[in-house]
C-alpha positions as MATLAB code, in Angstrom:
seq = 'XXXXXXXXXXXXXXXXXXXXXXXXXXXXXXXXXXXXXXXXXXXXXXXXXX';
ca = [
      22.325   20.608  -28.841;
      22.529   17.644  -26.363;
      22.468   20.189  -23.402;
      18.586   21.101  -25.090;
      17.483   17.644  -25.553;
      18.150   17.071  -21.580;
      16.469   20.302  -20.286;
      13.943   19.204  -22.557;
      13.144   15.610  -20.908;
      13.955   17.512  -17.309;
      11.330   19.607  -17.840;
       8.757   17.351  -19.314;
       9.350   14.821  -16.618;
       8.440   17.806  -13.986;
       5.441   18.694  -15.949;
       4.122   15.070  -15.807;
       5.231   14.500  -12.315;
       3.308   18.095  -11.538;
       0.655   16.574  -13.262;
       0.410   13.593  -11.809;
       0.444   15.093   -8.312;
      -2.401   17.576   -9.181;
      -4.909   14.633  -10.670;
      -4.462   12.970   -7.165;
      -4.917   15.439   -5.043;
      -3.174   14.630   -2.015;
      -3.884   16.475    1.019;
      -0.386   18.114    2.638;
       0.709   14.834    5.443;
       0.268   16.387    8.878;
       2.886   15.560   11.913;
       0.698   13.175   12.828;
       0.436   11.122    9.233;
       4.619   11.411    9.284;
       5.329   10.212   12.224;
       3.280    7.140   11.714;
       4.709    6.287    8.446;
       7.840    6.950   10.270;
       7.441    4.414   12.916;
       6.028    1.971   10.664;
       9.081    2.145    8.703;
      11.140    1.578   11.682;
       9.383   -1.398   12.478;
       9.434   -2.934    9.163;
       5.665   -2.871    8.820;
       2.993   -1.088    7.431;
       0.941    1.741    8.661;
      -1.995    0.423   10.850;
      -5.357    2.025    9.799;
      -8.726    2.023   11.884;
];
């Protein structure tokens, strides 16, 4: 009974996390996106925009 009340909350929490994703709409990050999060990470910082 337990073991269906957590693959219940598992599977809503996908579902709202699916949905969340899909109302934003994020475009896929390219290489180029990555590696500048990347480096700003490294540097402590934030990503510079222009």
């Amino acid at each position: 009974m337990i073991s269906y009340v957590l693959l219940g909350i598992a599977f809503l929490y996908a579902v709202i996390q699916i949905s969340i994703y899909a109302s934003r709409r994020r475009r896929p990050l390219t290489r180029d996106d990555i590696d500048e999060r990347l480096l700003a990470a490294l540097n402590g910082g934030t990503p510079s925009r222009d």
